[in-house]
Amino acid sequence: MQFMLLFSRQGKLRLQKWYVPLSDKEKKKITRELVQTVLARKPKMCSFLEWRDLKIVYKRYASLYFCCAIEDQDNELITLEIIHRYVELLDKYFGSVCELDIIFNFEKAYFILDEFLLGGEVQETSKKNVLKAIEQADLLQEC
Amino acid sequence: MSDIVEKTLTALPGLFLQNQPAGGPAAAKASFSSRLGGLIRGITALTSKHEEEKLIQQELSNLKATVSAPTTTLKMMKECMVRLIYCEMLGYDASFGYIHAIKLAQQGNLLEKRVGYLAVSLFLHENHELLLLLVNTVVKDLQSTNLVEVCMALTIVSQIFPREMIPAVLPLIEDKLQHSKEIIRRKAVLALYKFHLIAPNQVQHIHIKFRKALCDRDVGVMAASLHIYVRMIKENSSGYKDLTGSFVTILKQVVGGKLPVDFNYHSVPAPWLQIQLLRILGLLGKDDQRTSELMYDVLDESLRRAELNHNVTYAILFECVHTIYSIYPKSELLEKAAKCIGKFVLSPKINLKYLGLKALTYVIQQDPALALQHQMTIIECLDHPDPIIKRETLELLYRISNAQNIRVIVQKMLEYLHQSKEEYIIVNLVGKIAELAEKYAPDNAWFIQTMNAVFSVGGDVMHPDIPNNFLRLLAEGFDDETEDQQLRLYAVQSYLTLLDMENVFYPQRFLQVMSWVLGEYSYLLDKQTPEEVINKLYKLLINDSVSSETKTWLIAAVTKLTPQAHSSNIVERVIQEFTISLDTCMRQHAFELKHLHENVELMKSLLPVDKSCEDMVVDASLSFLDGFVAEGLSQGVAPYKPHHQRQEEKLSQEKVLRFTYLALSFSSSGFTGRQSPAGISLGSDISGNSAETGLKETNSLKLEGIKKLWGKEGYLPKKESKTGEETEALPIPQESIMENVDQAKTKKDQCQVLTQSKEEKEKQLLASSLFVGLGSESTINLLGKADNVSHKFRRKSKIKETKSGETAHSHSMTCSSVSSLSNVSYDEDYYLNTLQDRGDKELKKFSLSLELLDSEPLTELPLVEKLSNCNLSAPSLFADNDMEIFHPPQSTAVSVAKEMSLASSFLEETTECIHSNLMEVCNNETISVFSYKIWKDDCLLMVWSITNKSGLELKSANLEIFPAENFKITEQLGCCLPVMEAEGTKTFQYSVQMEKPFTEENLSGFINYQMMDTHSVQMEFSINLSLLDFIRPLKISTEDFGKLWLSFANDVKQNVKMSESQATLPSALKTLQQKLRLHVVEIIGNEGLLACQLLPSIPCLLHCRVHADLLALWFRSSCSTLPDYLLHQCQKVVEGS
């Protein structure tokens, strides 16, 4: 995976994770273009997009768009499931997650993402294990 | 969920208020988090972008003050970091905080450290210089006893880490592979994966540990190791074939549900793991039947098990199909996979449909019938409202294009092209259309019109190869001259029509193409006169929207047309207007036109009609300037030295040698001739048109003419394959397919059937025109990818060959001969005058010097070829060196010793190579061993032939060579013979490479054999090899010589006294060429350039210069010792004889 973006229906970026080294300028350009393109698509349309030489896989959950960029030979459907699994993890962690949870606790959302995906690859697919790792870290912090 | 969000949003202000009044120890925390909350709330409350910017700038300046204040606690710092991350996410620069993020990761407690690391991973990228400051922290944390700290360190390492600092943490991370906690092992594996990505060499030694990770008892660790394997197998699949069994077993276990339930995802066992494994199997089984056979079973099972109707099972199915089509095919599986693809294609879910099309696109080459099966779906997808589906369909059509369906497919592609706005898509599509048009164009009109569309839409964003290839195609034509002329004429006519249209703007590239074609081929017109064409060009010239680059193309076209025009009013106007142009380039061209215009005869000879592909002879050395130069020199002007030479001289402070040859290869102004007033003229084939000499290029001489690169094949005038709507009968009846697809619908409503069927009929018609040529009867020309389809404009393959050389000269088309003029002239007036005055005289001189070069045998002595060609036993050049020429085997048998005749079977292979005389290396009463050397182009071949002189059979005759440190010896044929017949001869061949240079060295070995029923006999022998056995001529151009010379650091200089018999340069060079096999690159005056290579490929260059009877030798090579050895050899041959 090359990068993951979370943005709202209004086009506000909520989370960004880049797995390839890019300059800030490029990142901004890509984000702007992608947000525009994805928001312009109708709900019945395909969840995949060809964009430059990348494949964009996106899915909307309530008012939030989750959007991943993968390479051409990667599997689009499993990427959709990656998004879904991430949402499940957030959901489990926050307890029926909503956009606000992510806005106000975005660092937590990042921590969860880092336990699930590392360096652009799936690190741990067991939901239990991911949450265990997060909880462990959270717990230690409290004391 | 959206409802919840909306509700929460409205309740937002209330939430914040609630937060604030909390007391006690929670107060501090609340106040911090509410600061972020306050910021967020503040931003959401704002309406305009401008206000937001103001607020955030203010926030940032507050933060800046806080983070740099010494009183700020780490806890506050952590809070600041979170806000900084937030500001950055909104697109504002928070770079002042980067260093504090690193500090926080370094100093904070767990809580703060975690945020610090997160901030670092979000702020920095792996090449950021600040990252180096993090290395110590990471090392410290990796050694920590606290698991969480180790985890954090590993997490950051797997995301960003400076490549050059890998060695600092590598041993620590390796240790972690044995850690008792699986989470640590897993993260360590991923960190190593990251290292493998950014610096594969550094982790090479731990490959064995990856295998251990693959066998880890924890599924997560094993799954993590697969990432590395996918990568490594992709790079080199042959190295991991032995693991196939393990991967298959793992997949079997996963599919069989043997993993812990934790790893199930929507009751599908570990889908991510399955997909990784399938991908690995696909890579391993590619083109490898034996490996593929191992995986057929498990693939079958995966297909069978994935039956749930859920996205994730489709993901697995898709990967499975991909794997089945990538590995060595098995018909049963292919059938099932094809069925699967059908499920995708026919699915109502749009995502699955898309993937179905994608799968079709890549299996189509193997299985074109599949496209036929789904043709109606494909047709529907062509008009799909989602552009992504449409585009994938076009991609599919592109793959099935052939000579018969090309019109329809290109039309569909053009339709899509006209709707697209995104540059990336346009560039991509335009390239494909141009490729198809060149490949399958059914007729001239279609080709030109399609290309017109390509040029007008693709315009200035398309790949520059497209117009270049098109022009080359027009210029070079095909076998049929009348056909070529028609194509050109059609192009000219169509461009004139296009230019007639008012208020239409064409892209610059298109105008350039037009102006070149009009300039070259307007003479084909009957009705319009050149004046009319010039007039049109003039209109463009004075148009402001035309770029100045295009204007140079235009004026070049005008220049070409001028000699054909009868009246010159318009030309004079052009001259008048553009000689005062502010654009210097334009002005120069206008002046050139002016001068040429004044001398019509010269102009006609310079700009011949329809000679764009002919070679033009240009006196590029400017020898006609010699007089001028001599005059200058006699008046005390310093001789011209090219830039490189000046630099070189400065560097070496060497005044004795002059690098005249460098002038030839590097001169950016081409005044070589001046330095040696003797005048060495060089004829160069500057082909007048698609010329090598670009406007922006230096004038380096390219001696290869374009003609040679471009053959004439490729044109098959297959008029009978003209298609239109007439189509071949399709193998599958249309009706049946339609029924399948629309059965339900058609039965419902009779009335609808009528209208629908009309629609369907249209689609059917479209289908038949699209899928023509895909049927079983024409499967040979699989989708047109095979070559037996009529490739009307087949040029692609060749274009690739020459691309590297020629794309750089994309401008060269511009001005053809005009450009070559302006390239060489530095003072036009002078040049033109001289050209006129001296024209004849110089031409004579030029041809004279050419003759001189021809007759001089040293200019280019393709020694080996000449020798091998000469069947006369003329005095061999190698005679004095114990060499002789190989004639075809029969003659060899006569001339060489009798024993050789039996080895003739072998000799057949090596005829045409030079070899040494046969030498007996050892013998006894039973056998004799002979040996000779064959100096092949790429190696030294040593041949030992053993002759059995006795009347008895010899058993297990064996020849072995002792290993020697200076050689690398490779056996060519099987060396151990079980039985050797009486009176028989056997040969053994070894190819020998030199490991490091030496002068002479012995190669020894032994032969042993067994007589019938007796003891075995062993005999030793040795043979002498010299450096010269490994030297081969290096055939390079002077230009390459110059480049190489500058790139070599090892040099050796020596003056050698020449023996009297050869006290001239030519004879000295001849000796060097014959005895040392050096290649004479060039002789310039009293200097000579030679080149050779030590096998396998160490080049060595030699520069010689004669002073009276002294020969100054100067060697340069990439190898430090080679020059010394060669010098020694040169000394021997030059002084010796």
Short mmCIF file of N, CA, C and O in Angstrom, two decimals, chain B residues 55-104:
data_model
loop_
_atom_site.label_atom_id
_atom_site.label_comp_id
_atom_site.label_asym_id
_atom_site.label_seq_id
_atom_site.Cartn_x
_atom_site.Cartn_y
_atom_site.Cartn_z
N LEU B 55 -6.85 31.73 12.12
CA LEU B 55 -6.90 31.04 13.42
C LEU B 55 -5.72 30.10 13.58
O LEU B 55 -5.05 30.06 14.62
N ILE B 56 -5.45 29.35 12.52
CA ILE B 56 -4.39 28.35 12.64
C ILE B 56 -3.02 29.01 12.69
O ILE B 56 -2.14 28.58 13.45
N GLN B 57 -2.85 30.08 11.94
CA GLN B 57 -1.57 30.77 12.02
C GLN B 57 -1.32 31.27 13.44
O GLN B 57 -0.21 31.18 13.98
N GLN B 58 -2.37 31.73 14.02
CA GLN B 58 -2.26 32.22 15.40
C GLN B 58 -1.92 31.06 16.33
O GLN B 58 -1.03 31.16 17.19
N GLU B 59 -2.63 29.97 16.14
CA GLU B 59 -2.40 28.77 16.94
C GLU B 59 -0.95 28.31 16.79
O GLU B 59 -0.27 27.99 17.77
N LEU B 60 -0.48 28.34 15.55
CA LEU B 60 0.88 27.88 15.29
C LEU B 60 1.90 28.78 15.97
O LEU B 60 2.89 28.30 16.54
N SER B 61 1.65 30.08 15.96
CA SER B 61 2.64 30.95 16.59
C SER B 61 2.62 30.77 18.10
O SER B 61 3.67 30.83 18.77
N ASN B 62 1.43 30.48 18.66
CA ASN B 62 1.37 30.15 20.09
C ASN B 62 2.17 28.90 20.38
O ASN B 62 2.95 28.84 21.33
N LEU B 63 1.92 27.89 19.54
CA LEU B 63 2.60 26.62 19.73
C LEU B 63 4.11 26.79 19.63
O LEU B 63 4.87 26.21 20.40
N LYS B 64 4.51 27.61 18.68
CA LYS B 64 5.94 27.82 18.48
C LYS B 64 6.57 28.39 19.74
O LYS B 64 7.64 27.94 20.18
N ALA B 65 5.87 29.35 20.33
CA ALA B 65 6.39 29.95 21.56
C ALA B 65 6.42 28.92 22.68
O ALA B 65 7.41 28.82 23.43
N THR B 66 5.37 28.11 22.77
CA THR B 66 5.30 27.13 23.86
C THR B 66 6.39 26.08 23.74
O THR B 66 7.06 25.75 24.71
N VAL B 67 6.54 25.50 22.53
CA VAL B 67 7.49 24.39 22.42
C VAL B 67 8.93 24.83 22.66
O VAL B 67 9.75 24.05 23.14
N SER B 68 9.24 26.07 22.34
CA SER B 68 10.63 26.47 22.54
C SER B 68 10.88 27.08 23.92
O SER B 68 12.01 27.32 24.30
N ALA B 69 9.81 27.29 24.68
CA ALA B 69 9.99 27.81 26.04
C ALA B 69 10.60 26.72 26.92
O ALA B 69 10.18 25.57 26.87
N PRO B 70 11.61 27.09 27.75
CA PRO B 70 12.27 26.08 28.59
C PRO B 70 11.34 25.54 29.67
O PRO B 70 11.55 24.45 30.18
N THR B 71 10.32 26.30 30.02
CA THR B 71 9.45 25.88 31.12
C THR B 71 8.45 24.82 30.70
O THR B 71 7.79 24.21 31.55
N THR B 72 8.31 24.61 29.41
CA THR B 72 7.31 23.66 28.93
C THR B 72 7.64 22.25 29.41
O THR B 72 8.74 21.75 29.18
N THR B 73 6.69 21.62 30.09
CA THR B 73 6.94 20.25 30.54
C THR B 73 6.71 19.30 29.38
O THR B 73 6.10 19.64 28.37
N LEU B 74 7.21 18.08 29.57
CA LEU B 74 7.04 17.09 28.52
C LEU B 74 5.57 16.77 28.29
O LEU B 74 5.15 16.48 27.18
N LYS B 75 4.84 16.84 29.35
CA LYS B 75 3.42 16.56 29.25
C LYS B 75 2.73 17.59 28.35
O LYS B 75 1.93 17.25 27.47
N MET B 76 3.10 18.85 28.57
CA MET B 76 2.55 19.89 27.72
C MET B 76 3.03 19.70 26.29
O MET B 76 2.31 19.93 25.32
N MET B 77 4.29 19.30 26.21
CA MET B 77 4.88 19.12 24.89
C MET B 77 4.09 18.08 24.10
O MET B 77 3.86 18.22 22.91
N LYS B 78 3.70 17.03 24.81
CA LYS B 78 2.94 15.97 24.16
C LYS B 78 1.64 16.54 23.60
O LYS B 78 1.26 16.26 22.46
N GLU B 79 1.01 17.34 24.40
CA GLU B 79 -0.24 17.95 23.96
C GLU B 79 -0.01 18.85 22.75
O GLU B 79 -0.79 18.85 21.80
N CYS B 80 1.10 19.59 22.81
CA CYS B 80 1.42 20.48 21.69
C CYS B 80 1.62 19.67 20.41
O CYS B 80 1.21 20.08 19.32
N MET B 81 2.29 18.53 20.56
CA MET B 81 2.57 17.70 19.40
C MET B 81 1.28 17.30 18.69
O MET B 81 1.17 17.33 17.49
N VAL B 82 0.31 16.89 19.54
CA VAL B 82 -0.96 16.46 18.95
C VAL B 82 -1.58 17.59 18.15
O VAL B 82 -2.06 17.40 17.03
N ARG B 83 -1.50 18.79 18.71
CA ARG B 83 -2.07 19.92 17.97
C ARG B 83 -1.28 20.23 16.70
O ARG B 83 -1.85 20.59 15.68
N LEU B 84 0.03 20.05 16.81
CA LEU B 84 0.85 20.29 15.62
C LEU B 84 0.49 19.30 14.51
O LEU B 84 0.39 19.67 13.34
N ILE B 85 0.33 18.05 14.93
CA ILE B 85 -0.05 17.04 13.93
C ILE B 85 -1.36 17.45 13.27
O ILE B 85 -1.52 17.36 12.05
N TYR B 86 -2.25 17.93 14.08
CA TYR B 86 -3.55 18.34 13.54
C TYR B 86 -3.39 19.49 12.54
O TYR B 86 -3.98 19.46 11.46
N CYS B 87 -2.58 20.46 12.89
CA CYS B 87 -2.37 21.59 11.99
C CYS B 87 -1.74 21.14 10.68
O CYS B 87 -2.11 21.60 9.60
N GLU B 88 -0.77 20.23 10.80
CA GLU B 88 -0.13 19.74 9.57
C GLU B 88 -1.13 19.02 8.68
O GLU B 88 -1.08 19.12 7.47
N MET B 89 -2.02 18.28 9.34
CA MET B 89 -3.00 17.53 8.56
C MET B 89 -3.89 18.48 7.78
O MET B 89 -4.30 18.19 6.66
N LEU B 90 -4.13 19.66 8.37
CA LEU B 90 -4.97 20.63 7.66
C LEU B 90 -4.18 21.35 6.57
O LEU B 90 -4.72 22.16 5.84
N GLY B 91 -2.90 21.04 6.48
CA GLY B 91 -2.13 21.59 5.37
C GLY B 91 -1.28 22.78 5.74
O GLY B 91 -0.85 23.53 4.87
N TYR B 92 -1.02 22.98 7.02
CA TYR B 92 -0.17 24.11 7.41
C TYR B 92 1.20 23.62 7.83
O TYR B 92 1.35 22.49 8.31
N ASP B 93 2.16 24.46 7.64
CA ASP B 93 3.53 24.05 7.90
C ASP B 93 3.84 24.12 9.40
O ASP B 93 3.69 25.16 10.02
N ALA B 94 4.27 22.98 9.94
CA ALA B 94 4.60 22.97 11.36
C ALA B 94 6.02 22.45 11.54
O ALA B 94 6.33 21.78 12.52
N SER B 95 6.87 22.77 10.59
CA SER B 95 8.20 22.15 10.61
C SER B 95 9.03 22.57 11.82
O SER B 95 9.96 21.88 12.20
N PHE B 96 8.65 23.71 12.44
CA PHE B 96 9.42 24.12 13.62
C PHE B 96 9.30 23.10 14.75
O PHE B 96 10.13 23.05 15.64
N GLY B 97 8.27 22.27 14.68
CA GLY B 97 8.07 21.32 15.77
C GLY B 97 8.75 19.99 15.58
O GLY B 97 8.77 19.17 16.48
N TYR B 98 9.34 19.76 14.39
CA TYR B 98 9.92 18.44 14.10
C TYR B 98 10.97 18.04 15.13
O TYR B 98 10.97 16.93 15.64
N ILE B 99 11.84 18.98 15.40
CA ILE B 99 12.94 18.66 16.30
C ILE B 99 12.41 18.34 17.70
O ILE B 99 12.94 17.49 18.42
N HIS B 100 11.32 19.01 18.07
CA HIS B 100 10.73 18.75 19.39
C HIS B 100 10.06 17.39 19.44
O HIS B 100 10.04 16.76 20.50
N ALA B 101 9.55 16.94 18.31
CA ALA B 101 8.97 15.60 18.26
C ALA B 101 10.06 14.57 18.55
O ALA B 101 9.86 13.62 19.31
N ILE B 102 11.24 14.78 17.95
CA ILE B 102 12.34 13.86 18.19
C ILE B 102 12.75 13.90 19.66
O ILE B 102 12.99 12.87 20.29
N LYS B 103 12.78 15.11 20.22
CA LYS B 103 13.15 15.25 21.63
C LYS B 103 12.16 14.54 22.53
O LYS B 103 12.53 13.88 23.50
N LEU B 104 10.91 14.65 22.15
CA LEU B 104 9.87 14.04 22.96
C LEU B 104 10.02 12.51 22.95
O LEU B 104 9.89 11.86 23.98
#
